[in-house]
GROMACS .gro file of C-alpha atoms in nm:
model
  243
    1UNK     CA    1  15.645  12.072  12.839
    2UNK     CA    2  15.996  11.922  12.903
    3UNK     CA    3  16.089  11.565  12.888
    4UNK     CA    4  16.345  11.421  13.084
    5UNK     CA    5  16.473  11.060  12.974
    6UNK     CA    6  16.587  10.777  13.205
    7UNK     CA    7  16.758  10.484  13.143
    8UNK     CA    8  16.640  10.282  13.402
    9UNK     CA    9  16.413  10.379  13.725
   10UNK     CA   10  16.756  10.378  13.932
   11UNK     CA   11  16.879  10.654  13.749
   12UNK     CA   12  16.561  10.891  13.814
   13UNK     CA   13  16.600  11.203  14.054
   14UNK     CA   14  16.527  11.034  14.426
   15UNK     CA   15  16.459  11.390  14.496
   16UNK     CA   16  16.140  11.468  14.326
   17UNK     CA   17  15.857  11.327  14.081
   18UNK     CA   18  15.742  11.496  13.754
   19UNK     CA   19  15.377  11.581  13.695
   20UNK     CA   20  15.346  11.280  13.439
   21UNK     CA   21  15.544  10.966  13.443
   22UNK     CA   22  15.581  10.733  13.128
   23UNK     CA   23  15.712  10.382  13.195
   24UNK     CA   24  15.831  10.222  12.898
   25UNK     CA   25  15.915   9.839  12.906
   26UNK     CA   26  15.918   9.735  12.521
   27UNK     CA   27  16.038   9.399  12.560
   28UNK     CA   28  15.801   9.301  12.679
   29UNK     CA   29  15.639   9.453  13.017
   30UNK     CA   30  15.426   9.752  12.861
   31UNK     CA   31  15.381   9.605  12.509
   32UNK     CA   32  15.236   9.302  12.768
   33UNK     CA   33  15.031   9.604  12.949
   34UNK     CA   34  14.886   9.769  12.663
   35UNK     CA   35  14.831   9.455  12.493
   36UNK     CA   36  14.616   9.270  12.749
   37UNK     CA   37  14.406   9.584  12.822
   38UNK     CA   38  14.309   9.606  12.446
   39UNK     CA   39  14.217   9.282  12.479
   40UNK     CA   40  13.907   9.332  12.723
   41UNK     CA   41  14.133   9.254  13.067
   42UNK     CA   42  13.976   9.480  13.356
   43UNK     CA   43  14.301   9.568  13.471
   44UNK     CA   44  14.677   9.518  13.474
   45UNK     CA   45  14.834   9.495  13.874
   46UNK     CA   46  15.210   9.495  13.916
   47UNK     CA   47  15.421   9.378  14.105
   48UNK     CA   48  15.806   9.369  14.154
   49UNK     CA   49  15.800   9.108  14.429
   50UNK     CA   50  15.649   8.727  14.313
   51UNK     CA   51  15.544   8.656  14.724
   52UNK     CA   52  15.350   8.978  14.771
   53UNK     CA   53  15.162   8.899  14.436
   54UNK     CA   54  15.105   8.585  14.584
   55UNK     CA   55  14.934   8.741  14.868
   56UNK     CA   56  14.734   9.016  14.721
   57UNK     CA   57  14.597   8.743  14.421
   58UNK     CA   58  14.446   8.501  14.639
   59UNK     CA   59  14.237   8.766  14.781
   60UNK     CA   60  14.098   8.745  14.382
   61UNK     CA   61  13.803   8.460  14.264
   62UNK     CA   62  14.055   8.217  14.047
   63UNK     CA   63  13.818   8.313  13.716
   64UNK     CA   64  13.871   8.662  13.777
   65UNK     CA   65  14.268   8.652  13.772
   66UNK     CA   66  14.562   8.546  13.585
   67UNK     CA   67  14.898   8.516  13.761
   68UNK     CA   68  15.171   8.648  13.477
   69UNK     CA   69  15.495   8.733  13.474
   70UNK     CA   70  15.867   8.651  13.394
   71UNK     CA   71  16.228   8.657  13.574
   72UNK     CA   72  16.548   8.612  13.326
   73UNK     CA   73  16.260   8.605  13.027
   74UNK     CA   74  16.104   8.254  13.116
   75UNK     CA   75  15.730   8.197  13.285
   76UNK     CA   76  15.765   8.189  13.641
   77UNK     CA   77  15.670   7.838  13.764
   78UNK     CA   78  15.320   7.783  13.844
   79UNK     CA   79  15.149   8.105  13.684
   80UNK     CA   80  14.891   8.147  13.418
   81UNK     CA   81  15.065   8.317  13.164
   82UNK     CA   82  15.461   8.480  13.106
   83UNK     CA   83  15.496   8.816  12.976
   84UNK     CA   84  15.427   8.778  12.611
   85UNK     CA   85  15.185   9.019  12.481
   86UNK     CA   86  15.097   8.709  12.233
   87UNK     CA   87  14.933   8.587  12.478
   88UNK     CA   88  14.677   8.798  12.563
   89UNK     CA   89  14.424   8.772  12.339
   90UNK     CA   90  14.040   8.830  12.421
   91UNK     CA   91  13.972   8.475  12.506
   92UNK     CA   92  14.186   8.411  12.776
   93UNK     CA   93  14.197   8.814  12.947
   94UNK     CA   94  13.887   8.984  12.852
   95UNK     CA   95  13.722   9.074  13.201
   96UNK     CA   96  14.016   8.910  13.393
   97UNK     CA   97  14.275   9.099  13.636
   98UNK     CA   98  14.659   9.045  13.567
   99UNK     CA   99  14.888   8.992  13.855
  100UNK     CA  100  15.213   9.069  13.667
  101UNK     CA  101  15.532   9.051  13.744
  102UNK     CA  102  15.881   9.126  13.584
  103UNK     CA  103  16.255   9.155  13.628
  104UNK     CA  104  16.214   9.531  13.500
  105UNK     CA  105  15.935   9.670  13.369
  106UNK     CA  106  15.752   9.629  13.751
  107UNK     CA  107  16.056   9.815  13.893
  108UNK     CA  108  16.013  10.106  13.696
  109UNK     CA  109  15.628  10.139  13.783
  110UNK     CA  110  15.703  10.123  14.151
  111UNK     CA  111  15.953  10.377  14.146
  112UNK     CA  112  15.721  10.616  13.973
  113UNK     CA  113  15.354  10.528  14.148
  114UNK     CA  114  15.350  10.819  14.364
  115UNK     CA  115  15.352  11.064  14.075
  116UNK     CA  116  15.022  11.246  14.007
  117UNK     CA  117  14.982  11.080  13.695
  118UNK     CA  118  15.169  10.748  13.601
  119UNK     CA  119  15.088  10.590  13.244
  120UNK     CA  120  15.236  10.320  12.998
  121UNK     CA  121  15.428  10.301  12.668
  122UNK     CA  122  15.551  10.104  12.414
  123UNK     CA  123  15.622  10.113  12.027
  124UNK     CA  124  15.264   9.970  11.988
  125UNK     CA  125  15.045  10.248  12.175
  126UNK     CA  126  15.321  10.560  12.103
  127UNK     CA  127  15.077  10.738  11.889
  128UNK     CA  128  14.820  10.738  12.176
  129UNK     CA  129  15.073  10.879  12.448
  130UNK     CA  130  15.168  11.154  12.247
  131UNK     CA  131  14.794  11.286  12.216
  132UNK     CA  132  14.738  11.217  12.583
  133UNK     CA  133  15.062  11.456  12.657
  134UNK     CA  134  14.944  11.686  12.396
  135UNK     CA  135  14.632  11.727  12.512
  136UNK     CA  136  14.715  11.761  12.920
  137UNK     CA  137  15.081  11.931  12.862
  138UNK     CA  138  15.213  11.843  13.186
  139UNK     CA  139  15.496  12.072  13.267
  140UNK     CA  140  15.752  11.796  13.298
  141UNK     CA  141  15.725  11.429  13.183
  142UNK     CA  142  15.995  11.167  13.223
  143UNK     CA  143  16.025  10.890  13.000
  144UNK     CA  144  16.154  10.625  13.233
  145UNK     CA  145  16.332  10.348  13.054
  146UNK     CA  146  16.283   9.992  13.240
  147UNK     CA  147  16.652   9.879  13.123
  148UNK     CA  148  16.784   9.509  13.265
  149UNK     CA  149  16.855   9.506  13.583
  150UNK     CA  150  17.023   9.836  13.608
  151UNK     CA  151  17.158   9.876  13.300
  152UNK     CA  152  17.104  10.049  12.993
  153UNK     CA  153  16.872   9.916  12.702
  154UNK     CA  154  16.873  10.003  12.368
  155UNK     CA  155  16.492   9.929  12.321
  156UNK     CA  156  16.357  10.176  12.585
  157UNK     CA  157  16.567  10.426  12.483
  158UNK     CA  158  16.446  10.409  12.112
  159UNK     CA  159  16.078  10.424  12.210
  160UNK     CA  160  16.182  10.724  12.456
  161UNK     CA  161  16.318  10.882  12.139
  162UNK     CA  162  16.037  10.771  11.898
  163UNK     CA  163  15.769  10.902  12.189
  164UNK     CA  164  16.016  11.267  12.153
  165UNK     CA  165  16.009  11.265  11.756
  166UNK     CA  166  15.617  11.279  11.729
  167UNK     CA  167  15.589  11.499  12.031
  168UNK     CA  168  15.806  11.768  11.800
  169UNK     CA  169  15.611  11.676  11.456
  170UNK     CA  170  15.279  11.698  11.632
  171UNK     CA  171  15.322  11.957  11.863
  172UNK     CA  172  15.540  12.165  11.616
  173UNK     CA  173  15.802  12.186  11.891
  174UNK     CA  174  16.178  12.186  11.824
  175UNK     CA  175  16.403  11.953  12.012
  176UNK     CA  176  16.608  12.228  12.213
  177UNK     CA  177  16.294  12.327  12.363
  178UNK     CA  178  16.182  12.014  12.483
  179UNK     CA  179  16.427  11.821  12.612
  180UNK     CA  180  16.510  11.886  12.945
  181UNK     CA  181  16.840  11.666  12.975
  182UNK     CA  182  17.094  11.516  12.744
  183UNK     CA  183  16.938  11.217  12.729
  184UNK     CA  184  16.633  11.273  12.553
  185UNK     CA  185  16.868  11.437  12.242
  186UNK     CA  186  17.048  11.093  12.259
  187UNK     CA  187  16.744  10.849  12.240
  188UNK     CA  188  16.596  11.127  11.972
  189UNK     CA  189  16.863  11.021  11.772
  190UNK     CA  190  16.900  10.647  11.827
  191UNK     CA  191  16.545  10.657  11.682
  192UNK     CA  192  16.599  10.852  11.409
  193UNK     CA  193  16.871  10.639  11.267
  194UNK     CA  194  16.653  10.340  11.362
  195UNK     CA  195  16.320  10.431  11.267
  196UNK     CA  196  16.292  10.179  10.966
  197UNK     CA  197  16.443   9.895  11.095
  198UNK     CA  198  16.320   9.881  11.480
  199UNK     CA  199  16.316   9.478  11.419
  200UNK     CA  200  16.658   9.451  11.307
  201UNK     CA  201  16.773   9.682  11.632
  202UNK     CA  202  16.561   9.460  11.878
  203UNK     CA  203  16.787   9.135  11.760
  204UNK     CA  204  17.110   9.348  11.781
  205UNK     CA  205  17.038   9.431  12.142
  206UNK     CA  206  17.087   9.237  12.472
  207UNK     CA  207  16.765   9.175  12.555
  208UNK     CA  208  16.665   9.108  12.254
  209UNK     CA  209  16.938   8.835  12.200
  210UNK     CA  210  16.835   8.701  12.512
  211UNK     CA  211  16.481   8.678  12.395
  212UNK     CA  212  16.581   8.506  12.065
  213UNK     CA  213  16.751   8.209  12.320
  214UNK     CA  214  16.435   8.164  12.443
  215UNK     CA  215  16.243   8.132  12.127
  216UNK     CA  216  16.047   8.461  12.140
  217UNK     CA  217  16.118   8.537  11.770
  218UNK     CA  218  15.734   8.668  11.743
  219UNK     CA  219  15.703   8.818  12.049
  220UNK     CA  220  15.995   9.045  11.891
  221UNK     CA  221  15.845   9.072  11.562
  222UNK     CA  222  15.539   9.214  11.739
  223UNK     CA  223  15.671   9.471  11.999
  224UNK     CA  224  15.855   9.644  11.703
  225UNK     CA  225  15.541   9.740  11.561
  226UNK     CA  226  15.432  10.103  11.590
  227UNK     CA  227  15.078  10.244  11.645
  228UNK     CA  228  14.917   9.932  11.639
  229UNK     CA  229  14.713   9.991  11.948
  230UNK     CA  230  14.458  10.213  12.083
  231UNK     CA  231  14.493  10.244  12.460
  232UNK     CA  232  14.648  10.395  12.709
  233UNK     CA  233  14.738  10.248  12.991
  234UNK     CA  234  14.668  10.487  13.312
  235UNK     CA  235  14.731  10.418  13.665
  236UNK     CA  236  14.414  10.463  13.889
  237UNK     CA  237  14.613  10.369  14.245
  238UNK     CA  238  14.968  10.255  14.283
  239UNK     CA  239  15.023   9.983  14.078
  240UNK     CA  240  14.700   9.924  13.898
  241UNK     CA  241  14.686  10.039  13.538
  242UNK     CA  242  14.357  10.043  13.332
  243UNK     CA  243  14.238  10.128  13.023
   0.00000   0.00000   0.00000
């Protein structure tokens, strides 16, 4: 198995796909995705455009869908829910579809859909993506980071490196022969000197700041947490993830 880690879906190969893709979107679009699936919803549905969501939603009875998602962090007008994984309890998802929609985590799924086998991560269901890549060892795997619009983000990159660091304590592997670019070393490291304090880091970066602005001090609080959930997000046809 090699791993490959991307900052942000623009950065991936335009070339090729690997044999596994792992979105990760920790504030807040796969903590969101993992979250609302645990919670009983029958399936998550992204999109990275609000119109074609729109579209495809109405085609849904309105007690069988919810309409989330976010753009610069707030609800979008008129939906059900935003993108806080706080949200999504059993009561309001359980046996519900969510339309969702981001300003980066839905970019990153598109980019990947085509690849033979597309799932989700975040600090809250690591533990569970490292047994599902232990126990399929796809050749290659990228880690595809959803960043913020194009640029880097501290957060995906530590639960790239935190996904790397159990891979190698797990799978007794060392980290020269896993990583198949520079980057993976890099956000193996970022989480090793962050590890312990994944809270503190979250405030310190962008996203996280911009998150604070808005309020979303437990929405932070909770994404930091690690191998809280059971469930893996898996895509069963472009775009749709279930449990």
């Amino acid at each position: 198995m090699k791993l490959f880690v991307y900052h942000t879906p623009e950065r991936t190969p335009e070339d090729n796909l690997p044999d596994c893709a792992v979105v990760i979107d920790v504030l807040r679009a796969t903590t969101t995705i993992a979250t609302a699936l645990n919670s009983g919803a029958e399936a998550v549905q992204a999109f990275s455009d609000i119109d074609i969501l729109m579209e495809k939603s109405e085609r849904w009875l309105p007690d069988k869908r919810l309409r989330a998602g976010e753009r610069g962090g707030e609800k979008v007008p008129g939906f059900d829910l935003g993108n806080s994984p706080l949200d999504c309890v059993p009561q309001v998802v359980a046996g519900k579809r969510l339309f969702l929609t981001t300003t980066n985590g839905t970019r990153a799924l598109q980019r990947v859909s085509q690849a033979p086998i597309v799932i989700t991560a975040a600090q809250v269901n690591r533990q569970v993506v490292v047994n599902y890549l232990l126990d399929k060892q796809p050749e290659t795997v990228w880690l595809v980071g959803s960043g913020w619009e194009g640029s880097y983000s501290l957060e995906d990159t530590a639960c790239g490196g935190a996904i790397a660091d159990l891979l190698i304590k797990q799978g007794k592997m060392s980290l020269e022969a896993i990583a198949g670019n520079d980057e993976v070393i890099g956000a193996f490291s970022l989480y090793s000197q962050w590890q312990d304090n994944l809270l503190p880091l979250f405030h310190k970066c962008s996203h996280g700041q911009r998150l604070l602005r808005l309020n979303c001090h437990e929405d932070l609080e909770y994404c930091a947490k690690t191998d809280i959930l059971d469930v893996l997000p898996i895509q069963k046809e472009p775009g749709v993830l279930v449990k």
